[in-house]
XYZ file of C-alpha atoms in Angstrom:
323
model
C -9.408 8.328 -0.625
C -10.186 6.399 2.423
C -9.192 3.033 1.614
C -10.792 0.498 4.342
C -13.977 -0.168 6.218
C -15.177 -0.044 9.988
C -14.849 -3.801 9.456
C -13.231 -5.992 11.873
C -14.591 -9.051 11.524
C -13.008 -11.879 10.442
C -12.711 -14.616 7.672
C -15.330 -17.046 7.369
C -14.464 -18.934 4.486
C -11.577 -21.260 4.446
C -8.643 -21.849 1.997
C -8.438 -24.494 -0.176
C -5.815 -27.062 1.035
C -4.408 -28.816 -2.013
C -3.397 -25.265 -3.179
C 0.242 -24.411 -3.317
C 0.684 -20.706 -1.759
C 3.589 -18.656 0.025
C 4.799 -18.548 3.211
C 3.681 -15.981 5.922
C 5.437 -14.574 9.296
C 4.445 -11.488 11.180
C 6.943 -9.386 12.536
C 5.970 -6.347 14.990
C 7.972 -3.272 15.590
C 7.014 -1.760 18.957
C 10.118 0.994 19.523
C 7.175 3.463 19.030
C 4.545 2.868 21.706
C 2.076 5.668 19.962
C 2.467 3.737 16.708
C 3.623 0.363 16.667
C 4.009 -1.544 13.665
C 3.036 -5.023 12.859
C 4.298 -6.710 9.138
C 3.331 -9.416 7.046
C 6.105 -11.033 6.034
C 5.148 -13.200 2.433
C 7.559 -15.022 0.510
C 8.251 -17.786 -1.620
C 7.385 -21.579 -0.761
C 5.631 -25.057 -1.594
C 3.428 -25.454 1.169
C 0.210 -26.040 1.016
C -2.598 -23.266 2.450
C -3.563 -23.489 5.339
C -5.073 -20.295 6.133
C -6.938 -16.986 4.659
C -5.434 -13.631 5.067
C -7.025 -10.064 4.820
C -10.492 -11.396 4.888
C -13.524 -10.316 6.030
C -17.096 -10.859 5.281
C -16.954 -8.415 2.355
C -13.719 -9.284 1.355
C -12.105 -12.769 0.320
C -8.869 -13.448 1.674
C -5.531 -14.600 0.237
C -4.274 -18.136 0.853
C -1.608 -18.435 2.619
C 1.051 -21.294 4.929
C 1.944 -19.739 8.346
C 5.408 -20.451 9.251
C 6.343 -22.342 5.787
C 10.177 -23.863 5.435
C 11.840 -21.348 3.961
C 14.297 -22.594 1.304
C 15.847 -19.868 -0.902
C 18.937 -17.804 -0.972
C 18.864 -14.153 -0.030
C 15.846 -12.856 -2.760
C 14.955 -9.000 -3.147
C 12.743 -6.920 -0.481
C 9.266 -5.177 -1.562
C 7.557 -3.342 0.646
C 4.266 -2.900 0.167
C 2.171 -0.305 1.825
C -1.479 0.149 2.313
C -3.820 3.043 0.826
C -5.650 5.863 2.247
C -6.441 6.879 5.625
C -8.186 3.670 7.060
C -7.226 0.721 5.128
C -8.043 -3.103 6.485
C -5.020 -4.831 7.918
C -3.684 -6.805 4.972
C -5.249 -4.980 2.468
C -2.844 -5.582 -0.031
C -2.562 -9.524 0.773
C -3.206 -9.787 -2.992
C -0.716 -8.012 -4.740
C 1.692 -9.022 -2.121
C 1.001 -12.758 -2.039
C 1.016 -12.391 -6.164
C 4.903 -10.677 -5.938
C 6.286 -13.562 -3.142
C 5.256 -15.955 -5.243
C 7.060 -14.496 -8.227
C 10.879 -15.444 -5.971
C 10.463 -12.152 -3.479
C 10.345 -11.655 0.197
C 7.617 -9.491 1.192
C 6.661 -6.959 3.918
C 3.178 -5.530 3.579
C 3.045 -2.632 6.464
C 0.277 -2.239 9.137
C 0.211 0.708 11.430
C -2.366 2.361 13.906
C -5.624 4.164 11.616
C -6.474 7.572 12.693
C -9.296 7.519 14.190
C -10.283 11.476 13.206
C -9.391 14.023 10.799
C -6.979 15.712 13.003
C -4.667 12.414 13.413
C -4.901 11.716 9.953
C -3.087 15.329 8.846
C 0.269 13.507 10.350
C 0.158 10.690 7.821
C 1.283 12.480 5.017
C 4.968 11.903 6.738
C 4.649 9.180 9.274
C 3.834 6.455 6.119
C 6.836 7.025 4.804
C 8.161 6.797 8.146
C 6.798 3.614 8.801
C 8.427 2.488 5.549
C 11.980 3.198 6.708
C 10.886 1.343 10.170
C 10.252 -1.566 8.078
C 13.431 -1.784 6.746
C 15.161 -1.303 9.189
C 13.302 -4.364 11.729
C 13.690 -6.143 8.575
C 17.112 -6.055 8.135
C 18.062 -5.997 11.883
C 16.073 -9.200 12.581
C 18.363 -12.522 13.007
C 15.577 -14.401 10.709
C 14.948 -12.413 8.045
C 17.716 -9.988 7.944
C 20.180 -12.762 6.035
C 16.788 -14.047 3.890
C 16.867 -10.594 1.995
C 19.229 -8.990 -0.488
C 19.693 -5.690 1.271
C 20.741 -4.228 -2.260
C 17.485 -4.525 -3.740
C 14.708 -2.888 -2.002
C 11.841 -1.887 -3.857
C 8.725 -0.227 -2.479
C 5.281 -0.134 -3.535
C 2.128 1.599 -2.556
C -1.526 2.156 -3.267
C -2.841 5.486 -2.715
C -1.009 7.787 0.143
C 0.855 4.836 0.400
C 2.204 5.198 -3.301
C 2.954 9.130 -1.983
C 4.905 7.462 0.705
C 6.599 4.956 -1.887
C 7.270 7.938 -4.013
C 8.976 10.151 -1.050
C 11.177 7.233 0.269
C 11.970 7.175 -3.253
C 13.523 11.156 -3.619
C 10.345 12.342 -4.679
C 9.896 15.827 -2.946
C 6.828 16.712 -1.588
C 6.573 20.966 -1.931
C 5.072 21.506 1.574
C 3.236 25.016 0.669
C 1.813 23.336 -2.274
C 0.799 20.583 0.002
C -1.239 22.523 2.667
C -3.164 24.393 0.212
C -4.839 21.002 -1.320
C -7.543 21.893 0.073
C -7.663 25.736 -0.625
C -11.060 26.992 -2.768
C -8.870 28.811 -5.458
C -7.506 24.857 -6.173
C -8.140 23.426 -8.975
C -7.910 19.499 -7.462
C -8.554 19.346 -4.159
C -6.908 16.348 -1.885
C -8.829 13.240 -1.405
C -9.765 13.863 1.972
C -10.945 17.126 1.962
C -14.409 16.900 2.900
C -13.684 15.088 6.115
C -11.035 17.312 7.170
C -13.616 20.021 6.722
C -16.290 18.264 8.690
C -14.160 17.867 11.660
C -13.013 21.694 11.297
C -9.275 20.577 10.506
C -7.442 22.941 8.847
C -4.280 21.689 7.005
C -1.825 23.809 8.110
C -1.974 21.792 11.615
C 0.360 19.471 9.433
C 3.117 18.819 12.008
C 5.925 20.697 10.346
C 8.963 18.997 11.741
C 7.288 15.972 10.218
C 6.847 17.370 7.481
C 10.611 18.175 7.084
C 11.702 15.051 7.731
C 10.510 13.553 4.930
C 13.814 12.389 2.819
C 14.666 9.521 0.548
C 15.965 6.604 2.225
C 19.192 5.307 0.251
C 18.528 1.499 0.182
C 15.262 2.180 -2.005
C 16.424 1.178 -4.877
C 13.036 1.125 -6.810
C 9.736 2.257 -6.316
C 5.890 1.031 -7.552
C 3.328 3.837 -7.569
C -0.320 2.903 -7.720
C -3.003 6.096 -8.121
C -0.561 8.133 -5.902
C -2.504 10.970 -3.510
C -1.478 14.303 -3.806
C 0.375 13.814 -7.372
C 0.601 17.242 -7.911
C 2.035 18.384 -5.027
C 5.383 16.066 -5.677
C 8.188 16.212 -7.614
C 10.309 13.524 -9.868
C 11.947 10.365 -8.388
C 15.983 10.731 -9.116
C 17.136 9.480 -12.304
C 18.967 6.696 -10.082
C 16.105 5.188 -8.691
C 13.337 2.978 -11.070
C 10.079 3.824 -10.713
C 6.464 2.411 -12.381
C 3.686 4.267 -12.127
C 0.242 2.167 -12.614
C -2.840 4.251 -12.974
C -6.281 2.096 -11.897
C -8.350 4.118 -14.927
C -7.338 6.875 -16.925
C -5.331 9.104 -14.804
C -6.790 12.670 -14.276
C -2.988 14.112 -15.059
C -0.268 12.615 -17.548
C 2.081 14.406 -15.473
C 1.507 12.909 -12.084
C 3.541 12.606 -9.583
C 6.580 14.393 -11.410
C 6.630 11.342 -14.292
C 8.823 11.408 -16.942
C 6.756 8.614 -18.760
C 3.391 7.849 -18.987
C 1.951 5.006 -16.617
C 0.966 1.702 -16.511
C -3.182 2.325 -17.053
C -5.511 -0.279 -16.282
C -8.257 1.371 -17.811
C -11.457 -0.765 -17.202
C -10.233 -0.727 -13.614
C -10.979 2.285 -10.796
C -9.210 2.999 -7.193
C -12.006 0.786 -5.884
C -9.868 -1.939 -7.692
C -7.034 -1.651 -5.155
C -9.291 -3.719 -2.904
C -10.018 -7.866 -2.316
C -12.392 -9.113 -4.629
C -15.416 -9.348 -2.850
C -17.300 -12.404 -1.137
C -21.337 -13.197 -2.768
C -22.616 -10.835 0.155
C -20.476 -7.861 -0.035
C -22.491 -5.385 -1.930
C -25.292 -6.343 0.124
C -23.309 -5.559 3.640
C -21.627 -1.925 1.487
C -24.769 -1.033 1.173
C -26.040 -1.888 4.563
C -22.386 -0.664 6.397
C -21.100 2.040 3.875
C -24.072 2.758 1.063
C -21.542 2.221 -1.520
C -21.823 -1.268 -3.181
C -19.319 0.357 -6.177
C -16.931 -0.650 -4.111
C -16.925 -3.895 -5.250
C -16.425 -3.240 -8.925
C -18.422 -4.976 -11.742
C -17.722 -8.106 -10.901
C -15.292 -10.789 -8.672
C -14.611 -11.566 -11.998
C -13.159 -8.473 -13.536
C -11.345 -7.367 -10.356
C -9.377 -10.732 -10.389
C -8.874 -9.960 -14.443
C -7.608 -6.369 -12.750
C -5.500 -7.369 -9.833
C -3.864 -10.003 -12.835
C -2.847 -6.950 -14.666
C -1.707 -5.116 -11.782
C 0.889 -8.076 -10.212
C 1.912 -8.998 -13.766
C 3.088 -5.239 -14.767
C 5.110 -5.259 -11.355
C 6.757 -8.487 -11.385
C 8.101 -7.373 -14.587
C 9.095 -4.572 -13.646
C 10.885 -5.879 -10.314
C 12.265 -8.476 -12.788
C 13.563 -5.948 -14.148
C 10.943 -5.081 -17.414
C 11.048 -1.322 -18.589
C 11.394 1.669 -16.424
């Protein structure tokens, strides 16, 4: 699934000012000049908005106060990071504005798109790469390093970034498994597939050392899973480490991603539902832009119903609701 458009415009509609909304900071990580990172940082406050985040003219944006006082004690770390190949910068601004407000600090990931099918094989293990980077600038940084409980570090992901959530978690990915999702013998082929195949890329380019340095990090502590890529090709999470799986419709396997219990299903919803609700003229630019005005769901209405689901099921869980 290629979550994100060829988009880059930006907001045109403004927030509403007498709205109370959390805070926002960017961090950037730039140790890695062929794929530096920049982070939204979202967390708890009682300012009042005074800008729009992850919007576009397709997608409304989140409401959020730059540079807000920042009052708390040291509150748990999510990390939340984005789905598919080309996602939108902020494209989770949603879920991850919803779970700041709820008394955590935030850090929704943003790293370089592949621009073709053969960069794109190397995701698979640089996402959850990018994860541990995260952590790591979070923790080291004089700010927000004391601001967050370094014992409590939960991840969550939509998409291939749910298969990164799920490997920084201990879930194993079987590499031979892996490079034969897109094999003709196989009965579900990965979500990218077709694209590989227009651009002649052959999986087995997969960096391998990559590939084998894929490892759960140790201050994961829990893990959120939304309509994981490549389910079948992982194994379990360790019995140590929480996990909730959320499935936007009714999942295709009930034993995805290595689950011991069944998932959270949304099941009016669809993958589509892991993006912004969409402005009035959305479909009508899909259409125009992608052909695809499904994208934007039934209605603004129903996706907000949707995304309500979604950040209520993992606030209880990071609250610590059932496994």
């Amino acid at each position: 699934m290629k979550f994100g458009l060829s988009l880059i415009l930006i907001l045109v509609a403004g927030p509403s000012l007498s709205q109370t909304v959390p805070g926002l900071a960017h961090l950037l990580d730039t140790s890695e000049d062929a794929r530096p990172l920049s982070v939204s940082i979202w967390y708890p406050s009682e300012a009042k908005a005074s800008t729009s985040v992850g919007g576009n003219p397709v997608f409304e944006g989140v409401a959020a106060a730059p540079n807000a006082e920042f009052t708390h004690s040291a509150l748990p770390l999510v990390i939340v990071s984005h789905g598919g190949l080309r996602s939108a910068t902020d494209s989770g601004a949603w879920l991850s504005s919803s779970i700041a407000r709820a008394g955590f600090v935030v850090a929704e990931v943003d790293a370089p798109h592949p621009d073709n099918a053969a960069a794109a094989l190397n995701e698979i293990w640089q996402r959850p790469r990018d994860i541990r980077r995260v952590i790591d600038l979070v923790l080291a940084d004089t700010t927000w390093g004391p601001r967050v409980n370094e014992t409590m570090v939960s991840v969550a992901g939509f998409a291939l970034g749910a298969t990164a959530a799920l490997s920084v978690g201990g879930a194993e990915l079987d590499v031979a498994s892996y490079l034969r999702s897109c094999a003709p013998d196989r009965k579900q082929h990965g979500p990218d597939c077709g694209w590989f195949a227009a651009q002649r890329v052959n999986m087995s380019a997969t960096n391998p050392d990559g590939l084998a340095g894929m490892a759960r990090d140790p201050r994961v502590t829990s893990v959120i899973a939304i309509n994981p890529e490549y389910p079948e090709d992982l194994g379990s999470v360790p019995a140590d480490i929480r996990k909730l799986s959320i499935s936007l419709g009714k999942p295709e396997s009930t034993s995805a991603d290595g689950q011991q219990t069944p998932p959270f299903v949304v099941p009016q919803a669809s993958i589509f539902d892991a993006f912004a609700v969409c402005t009035l003229a959305g479909p009508e630019i899909l259409m125009e832009e992608e052909g695809d005005a499904s994208i934007c769901g039934v209605s603004s209405d129903a996706r907000r119903a949707i995304h309500q689901d979604v950040s209520d099921a993992v606030i209880s869980f990071l609250n610590g609701g059932a496994k």
